Amino acid sequence: MGIPQPFDLPVYVTKPLRPSLDAYVARLTDVWNSGWYTNAGPQHQQLEAALSDRLRVRHLSLFNNATTALMAACRLFELGGEVVTTPFTFPATPHALAWQGLQPVFADIDPLTLGLDPARVEAAITGRTSAILAVHVFGMPCDVKGLQEVAQRHNLRLIYDGAHAFDVSIDGRPLGMFGDATALSFHATKLFHTAEGGALIVGNAERHVRVNLLRNFGIADETEVRLVGINGKMSELHAAFGIAVLGELDAERVKRRHVARCYRAALADCPEISFVPSDMQAGDGLQYFPIRIQRDSDAALRDKVYEGLRRFRVHARRYFYPLCSRFPDYMNLRGSAPGNLQVAEQVAQEILCLPFYGDLSGQDVTRISEMLKYLLET
Ligand SMILES: *Cc1c(COP(=O)(O)O)cnc(C)c1O
């Protein structure tokens, strides 16, 4: 095999789903004419209803991003002290806790779901623990049953960061039904997005009302401010964009499934590469295409491949390396020692997310796969 030719233009890990400009402009015209730009206007109402419908949940509140939604969940349950969470996630997960004055306590993950291992969570619980914050990483469902049992045994709240898990279900049950609350992210890099945005799903009407108060400064009416809320509102411009994006989503999912199949076929004969999840049916948010790269006695192999791909103008990403437990503000916390997080440390050293979006052609997938093979062999 010869040396692969670099791409002329950089290939990034994702390409945000782009609705037709006409569809967006038509909606913007409505917003423009109405003069109603935020505070749960018609676009907001329409998107909230459409998402509740699609995700089969009753109590979904739009937010300006997932980080605010997670912080609102902490407030909703008046959490205090420590929250057991995963180090293998985007920084927003522990940061949302820290911004609420809560201490993240990292527990190790399961080697297959890459989500929190319930036994390790249980071992991390103390008298100060108020909740568990778990992440459905790469759209792979956590062990929701195991986590629920631990939460119940210790009388803890169970919150999910579902930023990767749009449209994912477990045995036909929508993911948003599990735990006490689930936050979603609609950032531009996520599968469904509103440029910036998010949502919080809760299980009953009373909590839903409180979430909506928390999202809008706690304002109940002109004279009553019922609680310490924040500004977590999504604007009409973002909601309008989201409705336009939603119209493209099913087609994008079909295309991404095809891209995933192409990668799996092209890389099936690489002993150093394993797919995450190993089986395409095993729950997949179609938001990332993660692989693990390992060869005995070569701890630097993933980084070598990652650097090599960059030279070919392929910008794969090492989600999530380094682990959150390695950040300066978290590294000295109870639970953060690498010896306590051996599975997560190992996965962080092997993981690589390849370029993945509907517009990626079969030819590009072939080229990227050949680059990977070349880098593994040289
Ligand atoms: C993207 C992401 C977030 C943050 O979402 P924002 O909407 O950007 O605040 C949180 N958690 C995970 C796991 C993410 O990937």
mmCIF file of C-alpha atoms and ligand atoms in Angstrom:
data_model
loop_
_atom_site.group_PDB
_atom_site.id
_atom_site.type_symbol
_atom_site.label_atom_id
_atom_site.label_comp_id
_atom_site.label_asym_id
_atom_site.label_seq_id
_atom_site.Cartn_x
_atom_site.Cartn_y
_atom_site.Cartn_z
ATOM 1 C CA MET A 1 0.000 0.000 0.000
ATOM 2 C CA GLY A 2 1.379 3.448 -0.950
ATOM 3 C CA ILE A 3 1.365 6.503 1.277
ATOM 4 C CA PRO A 4 -2.180 7.932 1.337
ATOM 5 C CA GLN A 5 -2.662 11.416 -0.082
ATOM 6 C CA PRO A 6 -3.892 14.014 2.429
ATOM 7 C CA PHE A 7 -7.339 15.518 1.889
ATOM 8 C CA ASP A 8 -7.300 18.898 0.123
ATOM 9 C CA LEU A 9 -9.623 20.374 2.746
ATOM 10 C CA PRO A 10 -9.733 19.454 6.431
ATOM 11 C CA VAL A 11 -12.221 16.749 7.386
ATOM 12 C CA TYR A 12 -13.697 17.465 10.813
ATOM 13 C CA VAL A 13 -15.212 15.077 13.306
ATOM 14 C CA THR A 14 -18.692 16.347 12.566
ATOM 15 C CA LYS A 15 -20.604 18.693 10.333
ATOM 16 C CA PRO A 16 -23.681 20.229 11.944
ATOM 17 C CA LEU A 17 -26.950 19.294 10.315
ATOM 18 C CA ARG A 18 -27.993 22.222 8.133
ATOM 19 C CA PRO A 19 -31.655 22.806 7.342
ATOM 20 C CA SER A 20 -32.741 24.309 4.054
ATOM 21 C CA LEU A 21 -32.235 28.060 4.167
ATOM 22 C CA ASP A 22 -35.703 28.619 2.728
ATOM 23 C CA ALA A 23 -37.312 26.661 5.548
ATOM 24 C CA TYR A 24 -35.382 28.651 8.119
ATOM 25 C CA VAL A 25 -36.030 32.021 6.497
ATOM 26 C CA ALA A 26 -39.755 31.289 6.304
ATOM 27 C CA ARG A 27 -39.784 30.690 10.068
ATOM 28 C CA LEU A 28 -37.611 33.731 10.741
ATOM 29 C CA THR A 29 -40.096 35.821 8.806
ATOM 30 C CA ASP A 30 -42.810 34.659 11.186
ATOM 31 C CA VAL A 31 -40.628 35.532 14.184
ATOM 32 C CA TRP A 32 -39.789 38.896 12.659
ATOM 33 C CA ASN A 33 -43.408 39.758 12.007
ATOM 34 C CA SER A 34 -44.558 38.661 15.442
ATOM 35 C CA GLY A 35 -42.019 40.792 17.324
ATOM 36 C CA TRP A 36 -41.884 37.944 19.919
ATOM 37 C CA TYR A 37 -38.242 36.902 20.256
ATOM 38 C CA THR A 38 -38.050 34.907 23.464
ATOM 39 C CA ASN A 39 -40.020 33.851 26.606
ATOM 40 C CA ALA A 40 -41.824 30.757 25.343
ATOM 41 C CA GLY A 41 -43.181 32.187 22.099
ATOM 42 C CA PRO A 42 -44.886 30.232 19.306
ATOM 43 C CA GLN A 43 -41.675 28.672 17.904
ATOM 44 C CA HIS A 44 -40.661 27.556 21.375
ATOM 45 C CA GLN A 45 -44.076 26.038 22.039
ATOM 46 C CA GLN A 46 -44.038 24.248 18.722
ATOM 47 C CA LEU A 47 -40.542 22.797 19.201
ATOM 48 C CA GLU A 48 -41.262 21.720 22.768
ATOM 49 C CA ALA A 49 -44.387 19.909 21.617
ATOM 50 C CA ALA A 50 -42.630 18.312 18.633
ATOM 51 C CA LEU A 51 -39.760 17.033 20.770
ATOM 52 C CA SER A 52 -42.030 15.728 23.537
ATOM 53 C CA ASP A 53 -43.910 13.856 20.850
ATOM 54 C CA ARG A 54 -40.870 12.478 19.123
ATOM 55 C CA LEU A 55 -39.094 11.444 22.328
ATOM 56 C CA ARG A 56 -42.365 10.137 23.858
ATOM 57 C CA VAL A 57 -42.021 12.079 27.097
ATOM 58 C CA ARG A 58 -44.592 14.346 28.720
ATOM 59 C CA HIS A 59 -42.551 16.792 30.730
ATOM 60 C CA LEU A 60 -39.833 18.305 28.575
ATOM 61 C CA SER A 61 -38.614 21.889 29.014
ATOM 62 C CA LEU A 62 -36.393 23.568 26.439
ATOM 63 C CA PHE A 63 -33.259 25.292 27.753
ATOM 64 C CA ASN A 64 -30.573 27.535 26.294
ATOM 65 C CA ASN A 65 -28.059 24.672 26.715
ATOM 66 C CA ALA A 66 -27.572 21.366 28.510
ATOM 67 C CA THR A 67 -25.243 22.831 31.134
ATOM 68 C CA THR A 68 -27.953 25.166 32.453
ATOM 69 C CA ALA A 69 -30.437 22.289 32.276
ATOM 70 C CA LEU A 70 -28.142 20.140 34.442
ATOM 71 C CA MET A 71 -27.700 22.968 36.938
ATOM 72 C CA ALA A 72 -31.472 23.424 37.053
ATOM 73 C CA ALA A 73 -31.820 19.702 37.821
ATOM 74 C CA CYS A 74 -29.434 20.110 40.777
ATOM 75 C CA ARG A 75 -31.585 22.999 42.043
ATOM 76 C CA LEU A 76 -34.827 21.152 41.431
ATOM 77 C CA PHE A 77 -33.775 18.408 43.824
ATOM 78 C CA GLU A 78 -31.955 20.805 46.185
ATOM 79 C CA LEU A 79 -28.843 18.665 46.029
ATOM 80 C CA GLY A 80 -26.017 19.233 48.485
ATOM 81 C CA GLY A 81 -22.646 17.743 49.404
ATOM 82 C CA GLU A 82 -21.304 15.165 46.972
ATOM 83 C CA VAL A 83 -22.575 13.745 43.687
ATOM 84 C CA VAL A 84 -21.108 10.543 42.271
ATOM 85 C CA THR A 85 -20.390 10.934 38.563
ATOM 86 C CA THR A 86 -18.274 9.649 35.679
ATOM 87 C CA PRO A 87 -14.857 10.963 34.665
ATOM 88 C CA PHE A 88 -15.404 9.780 31.069
ATOM 89 C CA THR A 89 -17.498 12.683 29.818
ATOM 90 C CA PHE A 90 -17.468 16.222 28.485
ATOM 91 C CA PRO A 91 -16.325 18.836 31.063
ATOM 92 C CA ALA A 92 -19.883 20.218 31.370
ATOM 93 C CA THR A 93 -20.993 17.193 33.412
ATOM 94 C CA PRO A 94 -18.808 17.772 36.512
ATOM 95 C CA HIS A 95 -18.738 21.549 35.931
ATOM 96 C CA ALA A 96 -22.530 21.753 36.272
ATOM 97 C CA LEU A 97 -22.121 20.178 39.715
ATOM 98 C CA ALA A 98 -19.217 22.390 40.744
ATOM 99 C CA TRP A 99 -21.155 25.533 39.724
ATOM 100 C CA GLN A 100 -23.872 24.445 42.129
ATOM 101 C CA GLY A 101 -21.325 24.144 44.929
ATOM 102 C CA LEU A 102 -21.513 20.346 44.739
ATOM 103 C CA GLN A 103 -18.466 18.132 44.883
ATOM 104 C CA PRO A 104 -18.102 15.649 42.032
ATOM 105 C CA VAL A 105 -16.874 12.250 43.200
ATOM 106 C CA PHE A 106 -15.662 10.188 40.259
ATOM 107 C CA ALA A 107 -16.396 6.480 40.056
ATOM 108 C CA ASP A 108 -15.164 4.018 37.453
ATOM 109 C CA ILE A 109 -17.058 2.992 34.327
ATOM 110 C CA ASP A 110 -18.221 -0.271 32.825
ATOM 111 C CA PRO A 111 -15.926 -1.500 30.017
ATOM 112 C CA LEU A 112 -18.837 -2.203 27.646
ATOM 113 C CA THR A 113 -21.394 0.593 28.155
ATOM 114 C CA LEU A 114 -18.631 3.071 29.120
ATOM 115 C CA GLY A 115 -21.204 4.452 31.585
ATOM 116 C CA LEU A 116 -20.969 4.391 35.390
ATOM 117 C CA ASP A 117 -20.502 0.934 36.907
ATOM 118 C CA PRO A 118 -23.243 0.609 39.582
ATOM 119 C CA ALA A 119 -20.986 -1.383 41.939
ATOM 120 C CA ARG A 120 -18.311 1.300 41.781
ATOM 121 C CA VAL A 121 -20.930 3.990 42.332
ATOM 122 C CA GLU A 122 -22.164 2.197 45.423
ATOM 123 C CA ALA A 123 -18.623 1.951 46.788
ATOM 124 C CA ALA A 124 -18.201 5.738 46.395
ATOM 125 C CA ILE A 125 -21.309 6.692 48.400
ATOM 126 C CA THR A 126 -20.893 8.384 51.775
ATOM 127 C CA GLY A 127 -23.210 10.154 54.205
ATOM 128 C CA ARG A 128 -22.626 13.336 52.179
ATOM 129 C CA THR A 129 -23.792 11.902 48.844
ATOM 130 C CA SER A 130 -27.047 13.372 47.531
ATOM 131 C CA ALA A 131 -27.222 12.108 43.947
ATOM 132 C CA ILE A 132 -25.767 10.156 41.052
ATOM 133 C CA LEU A 133 -25.132 11.937 37.751
ATOM 134 C CA ALA A 134 -24.641 9.373 34.982
ATOM 135 C CA VAL A 135 -23.971 9.878 31.259
ATOM 136 C CA HIS A 136 -25.259 7.792 28.358
ATOM 137 C CA VAL A 137 -21.903 8.096 26.591
ATOM 138 C CA PHE A 138 -22.040 7.975 22.774
ATOM 139 C CA GLY A 139 -25.746 7.213 23.113
ATOM 140 C CA MET A 140 -25.076 3.821 24.724
ATOM 141 C CA PRO A 141 -27.557 3.420 27.576
ATOM 142 C CA CYS A 142 -26.083 3.162 31.070
ATOM 143 C CA ASP A 143 -27.011 0.195 33.227
ATOM 144 C CA VAL A 144 -30.221 2.028 34.148
ATOM 145 C CA LYS A 145 -31.544 -0.850 36.231
ATOM 146 C CA GLY A 146 -28.364 -1.247 38.266
ATOM 147 C CA LEU A 147 -28.084 2.485 38.869
ATOM 148 C CA GLN A 148 -31.749 2.744 39.862
ATOM 149 C CA GLU A 149 -31.258 -0.006 42.448
ATOM 150 C CA VAL A 150 -28.232 1.733 43.960
ATOM 151 C CA ALA A 151 -30.068 5.077 44.016
ATOM 152 C CA GLN A 152 -33.065 3.503 45.735
ATOM 153 C CA ARG A 153 -30.996 1.607 48.294
ATOM 154 C CA HIS A 154 -29.274 4.816 49.366
ATOM 155 C CA ASN A 155 -32.170 7.206 48.851
ATOM 156 C CA LEU A 156 -30.317 9.243 46.225
ATOM 157 C CA ARG A 157 -31.511 11.208 43.215
ATOM 158 C CA LEU A 158 -30.519 9.783 39.845
ATOM 159 C CA ILE A 159 -29.899 12.304 37.073
ATOM 160 C CA TYR A 160 -28.862 11.493 33.515
ATOM 161 C CA ASP A 161 -26.800 13.587 31.160
ATOM 162 C CA GLY A 162 -28.366 12.463 27.888
ATOM 163 C CA ALA A 163 -26.413 14.864 25.671
ATOM 164 C CA HIS A 164 -25.460 11.996 23.329
ATOM 165 C CA ALA A 165 -28.696 10.105 23.516
ATOM 166 C CA PHE A 166 -31.299 11.867 21.384
ATOM 167 C CA ASP A 167 -33.896 9.368 20.099
ATOM 168 C CA VAL A 168 -32.375 6.433 22.011
ATOM 169 C CA SER A 169 -34.595 3.854 23.739
ATOM 170 C CA ILE A 170 -34.059 0.775 25.883
ATOM 171 C CA ASP A 171 -36.299 -2.171 24.978
ATOM 172 C CA GLY A 172 -38.676 0.266 23.337
ATOM 173 C CA ARG A 173 -38.812 2.592 26.347
ATOM 174 C CA PRO A 174 -37.541 6.113 25.664
ATOM 175 C CA LEU A 175 -34.370 6.931 27.554
ATOM 176 C CA GLY A 176 -35.914 10.099 28.986
ATOM 177 C CA MET A 177 -38.184 7.942 31.160
ATOM 178 C CA PHE A 178 -35.367 6.665 33.354
ATOM 179 C CA GLY A 179 -34.084 8.280 36.533
ATOM 180 C CA ASP A 180 -35.399 11.498 38.123
ATOM 181 C CA ALA A 181 -34.342 13.808 35.290
ATOM 182 C CA THR A 182 -32.525 13.694 31.944
ATOM 183 C CA ALA A 183 -30.724 16.619 30.330
ATOM 184 C CA LEU A 184 -30.316 16.846 26.545
ATOM 185 C CA SER A 185 -27.934 19.045 24.573
ATOM 186 C CA PHE A 186 -28.841 20.679 21.286
ATOM 187 C CA HIS A 187 -25.412 22.181 20.678
ATOM 188 C CA ALA A 188 -24.412 22.398 17.015
ATOM 189 C CA THR A 189 -22.108 19.371 17.334
ATOM 190 C CA LYS A 190 -24.947 17.102 18.488
ATOM 191 C CA LEU A 191 -27.124 15.104 16.104
ATOM 192 C CA PHE A 192 -30.284 17.166 16.652
ATOM 193 C CA HIS A 193 -29.375 20.761 17.388
ATOM 194 C CA THR A 194 -30.591 24.343 17.681
ATOM 195 C CA ALA A 195 -27.063 25.876 17.331
ATOM 196 C CA GLU A 196 -27.075 26.318 21.117
ATOM 197 C CA GLY A 197 -29.791 24.685 23.162
ATOM 198 C CA GLY A 198 -30.856 21.907 25.445
ATOM 199 C CA ALA A 199 -33.729 20.416 27.403
ATOM 200 C CA LEU A 200 -34.582 18.894 30.736
ATOM 201 C CA ILE A 201 -36.997 15.972 31.017
ATOM 202 C CA VAL A 202 -38.644 15.175 34.354
ATOM 203 C CA GLY A 203 -41.190 12.596 35.431
ATOM 204 C CA ASN A 204 -44.223 14.525 36.657
ATOM 205 C CA ALA A 205 -46.217 17.712 36.191
ATOM 206 C CA GLU A 206 -45.302 19.242 39.539
ATOM 207 C CA ARG A 207 -41.576 18.987 38.806
ATOM 208 C CA HIS A 208 -42.195 20.256 35.295
ATOM 209 C CA VAL A 209 -43.763 23.426 36.679
ATOM 210 C CA ARG A 210 -40.784 23.930 38.998
ATOM 211 C CA VAL A 211 -38.299 23.401 36.165
ATOM 212 C CA ASN A 212 -40.081 26.060 34.114
ATOM 213 C CA LEU A 213 -39.877 28.449 37.084
ATOM 214 C CA LEU A 214 -36.176 27.688 37.553
ATOM 215 C CA ARG A 215 -35.610 28.394 33.855
ATOM 216 C CA ASN A 216 -37.110 31.880 34.086
ATOM 217 C CA PHE A 217 -35.692 33.500 37.263
ATOM 218 C CA GLY A 218 -38.335 31.818 39.418
ATOM 219 C CA ILE A 219 -40.932 34.302 38.149
ATOM 220 C CA ALA A 220 -44.450 32.987 38.727
ATOM 221 C CA ASP A 221 -46.283 36.177 37.753
ATOM 222 C CA GLU A 222 -45.870 39.946 37.783
ATOM 223 C CA THR A 223 -45.555 40.212 41.527
ATOM 224 C CA GLU A 224 -44.402 36.781 42.654
ATOM 225 C CA VAL A 225 -40.843 35.428 42.379
ATOM 226 C CA ARG A 226 -41.217 32.013 43.920
ATOM 227 C CA LEU A 227 -37.651 30.690 43.912
ATOM 228 C CA VAL A 228 -34.054 31.423 42.949
ATOM 229 C CA GLY A 229 -34.162 30.749 39.226
ATOM 230 C CA ILE A 230 -31.736 31.419 36.455
ATOM 231 C CA ASN A 231 -32.016 32.539 32.834
ATOM 232 C CA GLY A 232 -32.158 29.226 30.989
ATOM 233 C CA LYS A 233 -34.550 30.263 28.222
ATOM 234 C CA MET A 234 -34.258 29.308 24.560
ATOM 235 C CA SER A 235 -34.935 32.168 22.136
ATOM 236 C CA GLU A 236 -37.433 32.077 19.288
ATOM 237 C CA LEU A 237 -34.554 32.277 16.785
ATOM 238 C CA HIS A 238 -33.019 29.099 18.173
ATOM 239 C CA ALA A 239 -36.339 27.311 18.437
ATOM 240 C CA ALA A 240 -37.160 28.218 14.822
ATOM 241 C CA PHE A 241 -33.809 26.851 13.715
ATOM 242 C CA GLY A 242 -34.466 23.671 15.689
ATOM 243 C CA ILE A 243 -37.833 23.084 14.014
ATOM 244 C CA ALA A 244 -36.146 23.433 10.621
ATOM 245 C CA VAL A 245 -33.369 21.019 11.674
ATOM 246 C CA LEU A 246 -35.917 18.527 12.995
ATOM 247 C CA GLY A 247 -37.330 18.282 9.489
ATOM 248 C CA GLU A 248 -33.996 16.944 8.218
ATOM 249 C CA LEU A 249 -33.306 14.549 11.058
ATOM 250 C CA ASP A 250 -34.722 11.273 9.754
ATOM 251 C CA ALA A 251 -32.867 11.590 6.455
ATOM 252 C CA GLU A 252 -29.655 12.357 8.348
ATOM 253 C CA ARG A 253 -30.084 9.281 10.532
ATOM 254 C CA VAL A 254 -30.433 7.073 7.457
ATOM 255 C CA LYS A 255 -27.264 8.570 5.959
ATOM 256 C CA ARG A 256 -25.304 8.204 9.190
ATOM 257 C CA ARG A 257 -26.331 4.550 9.513
ATOM 258 C CA HIS A 258 -24.890 4.032 6.050
ATOM 259 C CA VAL A 259 -21.642 5.824 6.948
ATOM 260 C CA ALA A 260 -21.359 3.663 10.088
ATOM 261 C CA ARG A 261 -21.859 0.485 8.036
ATOM 262 C CA CYS A 262 -19.166 1.622 5.573
ATOM 263 C CA TYR A 263 -16.647 2.211 8.380
ATOM 264 C CA ARG A 264 -17.472 -1.123 10.004
ATOM 265 C CA ALA A 265 -16.980 -2.978 6.740
ATOM 266 C CA ALA A 266 -13.777 -1.126 5.832
ATOM 267 C CA LEU A 267 -12.149 -1.623 9.256
ATOM 268 C CA ALA A 268 -13.475 -5.096 10.106
ATOM 269 C CA ASP A 269 -10.130 -6.778 9.400
ATOM 270 C CA CYS A 270 -8.036 -4.532 11.687
ATOM 271 C CA PRO A 271 -7.119 -6.484 14.827
ATOM 272 C CA GLU A 272 -6.110 -3.242 16.602
ATOM 273 C CA ILE A 273 -9.530 -1.646 16.119
ATOM 274 C CA SER A 274 -12.705 -2.439 18.015
ATOM 275 C CA PHE A 275 -16.012 -0.686 17.515
ATOM 276 C CA VAL A 276 -18.009 1.149 20.191
ATOM 277 C CA PRO A 277 -20.564 -0.234 20.672
ATOM 278 C CA SER A 278 -19.270 -3.558 19.412
ATOM 279 C CA ASP A 279 -22.657 -4.338 17.879
ATOM 280 C CA MET A 280 -24.531 -1.697 15.887
ATOM 281 C CA GLN A 281 -27.837 -2.747 17.450
ATOM 282 C CA ALA A 282 -26.564 -2.202 20.981
ATOM 283 C CA GLY A 283 -27.940 1.323 21.282
ATOM 284 C CA ASP A 284 -26.392 4.038 19.230
ATOM 285 C CA GLY A 285 -27.240 7.723 19.195
ATOM 286 C CA LEU A 286 -25.631 8.133 15.723
ATOM 287 C CA GLN A 287 -23.866 11.181 17.101
ATOM 288 C CA TYR A 288 -20.290 9.853 17.072
ATOM 289 C CA PHE A 289 -18.356 7.028 15.503
ATOM 290 C CA PRO A 290 -15.990 5.943 18.287
ATOM 291 C CA ILE A 291 -13.419 3.197 17.917
ATOM 292 C CA ARG A 292 -10.879 1.820 20.368
ATOM 293 C CA ILE A 293 -7.315 1.328 19.198
ATOM 294 C CA GLN A 294 -5.125 -1.090 21.094
ATOM 295 C CA ARG A 295 -2.107 -3.266 20.566
ATOM 296 C CA ASP A 296 -0.308 -5.087 23.365
ATOM 297 C CA SER A 297 2.554 -3.122 24.858
ATOM 298 C CA ASP A 298 1.903 -0.011 22.776
ATOM 299 C CA ALA A 299 0.255 2.559 25.048
ATOM 300 C CA ALA A 300 0.991 5.345 22.549
ATOM 301 C CA LEU A 301 -0.682 3.736 19.523
ATOM 302 C CA ARG A 302 -3.912 5.771 19.621
ATOM 303 C CA ASP A 303 -1.988 9.038 19.857
ATOM 304 C CA LYS A 304 0.255 8.002 16.988
ATOM 305 C CA VAL A 305 -2.795 7.311 14.823
ATOM 306 C CA TYR A 306 -4.480 10.539 15.946
ATOM 307 C CA GLU A 307 -1.396 12.644 15.081
ATOM 308 C CA GLY A 308 -0.935 10.790 11.788
ATOM 309 C CA LEU A 309 -4.528 11.430 10.737
ATOM 310 C CA ARG A 310 -4.049 15.137 11.412
ATOM 311 C CA ARG A 311 -1.173 15.159 8.947
ATOM 312 C CA PHE A 312 -3.646 13.786 6.384
ATOM 313 C CA ARG A 313 -6.024 16.653 7.388
ATOM 314 C CA VAL A 314 -8.407 14.294 9.185
ATOM 315 C CA HIS A 315 -9.426 15.799 12.517
ATOM 316 C CA ALA A 316 -10.555 12.832 14.574
ATOM 317 C CA ARG A 317 -11.168 13.616 18.273
ATOM 318 C CA ARG A 318 -10.090 11.879 21.457
ATOM 319 C CA TYR A 319 -13.436 12.058 23.296
ATOM 320 C CA PHE A 320 -12.916 11.901 26.275
ATOM 321 C CA TYR A 321 -9.248 12.358 26.881
ATOM 322 C CA PRO A 322 -7.985 13.474 29.300
ATOM 323 C CA LEU A 323 -10.518 12.276 31.864
ATOM 324 C CA CYS A 324 -12.309 15.005 33.856
ATOM 325 C CA SER A 325 -10.636 13.568 36.969
ATOM 326 C CA ARG A 326 -7.320 14.823 35.528
ATOM 327 C CA PHE A 327 -8.404 18.494 35.394
ATOM 328 C CA PRO A 328 -6.511 20.663 37.908
ATOM 329 C CA ASP A 329 -9.673 21.554 39.852
ATOM 330 C CA TYR A 330 -10.737 17.919 40.219
ATOM 331 C CA MET A 331 -7.504 15.923 40.365
ATOM 332 C CA ASN A 332 -7.122 16.086 44.132
ATOM 333 C CA LEU A 333 -10.699 15.120 44.957
ATOM 334 C CA ARG A 334 -11.646 11.888 46.640
ATOM 335 C CA GLY A 335 -12.176 9.377 43.824
ATOM 336 C CA SER A 336 -9.947 11.097 41.251
ATOM 337 C CA ALA A 337 -6.844 8.930 41.705
ATOM 338 C CA PRO A 338 -6.049 7.027 38.474
ATOM 339 C CA GLY A 339 -5.888 3.796 40.489
ATOM 340 C CA ASN A 340 -9.588 4.210 41.336
ATOM 341 C CA LEU A 341 -10.530 4.746 37.677
ATOM 342 C CA GLN A 342 -8.622 2.022 35.867
ATOM 343 C CA VAL A 343 -11.244 1.194 33.245
ATOM 344 C CA ALA A 344 -11.842 4.859 32.437
ATOM 345 C CA GLU A 345 -8.086 5.521 32.228
ATOM 346 C CA GLN A 346 -7.672 2.608 29.818
ATOM 347 C CA VAL A 347 -10.606 3.649 27.612
ATOM 348 C CA ALA A 348 -9.423 7.284 27.525
ATOM 349 C CA GLN A 349 -6.098 6.059 26.218
ATOM 350 C CA GLU A 350 -7.676 3.983 23.412
ATOM 351 C CA ILE A 351 -10.694 5.955 22.250
ATOM 352 C CA LEU A 352 -10.882 7.862 18.978
ATOM 353 C CA CYS A 353 -13.954 9.409 17.359
ATOM 354 C CA LEU A 354 -13.729 9.360 13.575
ATOM 355 C CA PRO A 355 -15.330 11.928 11.241
ATOM 356 C CA PHE A 356 -19.032 11.118 11.206
ATOM 357 C CA TYR A 357 -21.880 12.946 9.486
ATOM 358 C CA GLY A 358 -24.417 12.261 6.766
ATOM 359 C CA ASP A 359 -22.548 14.123 4.027
ATOM 360 C CA LEU A 360 -19.393 12.043 4.475
ATOM 361 C CA SER A 361 -19.151 10.066 1.243
ATOM 362 C CA GLY A 362 -18.410 6.355 0.985
ATOM 363 C CA GLN A 363 -15.241 7.328 -0.858
ATOM 364 C CA ASP A 364 -14.109 9.530 2.027
ATOM 365 C CA VAL A 365 -14.804 6.727 4.496
ATOM 366 C CA THR A 366 -12.660 4.411 2.364
ATOM 367 C CA ARG A 367 -9.845 6.962 2.268
ATOM 368 C CA ILE A 368 -9.954 7.567 6.027
ATOM 369 C CA SER A 369 -9.981 3.805 6.632
ATOM 370 C CA GLU A 370 -6.957 3.357 4.392
ATOM 371 C CA MET A 371 -5.143 6.115 6.258
ATOM 372 C CA LEU A 372 -5.916 4.352 9.541
ATOM 373 C CA LYS A 373 -4.581 1.050 8.212
ATOM 374 C CA TYR A 374 -1.463 2.720 6.858
ATOM 375 C CA LEU A 375 -0.801 4.375 10.228
ATOM 376 C CA LEU A 376 -1.329 1.092 12.077
ATOM 377 C CA GLU A 377 1.110 -0.716 9.804
ATOM 378 C CA THR A 378 3.931 1.823 9.730
HETATM 379 C C1 LIG B 1 -22.154 18.585 24.720
HETATM 380 C C2 LIG B 1 -22.248 17.979 26.059
HETATM 381 C C3 LIG B 1 -22.699 18.709 27.169
HETATM 382 C C4 LIG B 1 -22.898 20.199 27.144
HETATM 383 O O1 LIG B 1 -23.953 20.597 26.411
HETATM 384 P P1 LIG B 1 -24.196 22.158 26.155
HETATM 385 O O2 LIG B 1 -25.546 22.154 25.505
HETATM 386 O O3 LIG B 1 -23.113 22.624 25.240
HETATM 387 O O4 LIG B 1 -24.193 22.852 27.459
HETATM 388 C C5 LIG B 1 -22.878 18.054 28.369
HETATM 389 N N1 LIG B 1 -22.581 16.748 28.503
HETATM 390 C C6 LIG B 1 -22.111 16.017 27.480
HETATM 391 C C7 LIG B 1 -21.821 14.571 27.704
HETATM 392 C C8 LIG B 1 -21.903 16.615 26.224
HETATM 393 O O5 LIG B 1 -21.396 15.904 25.218
#
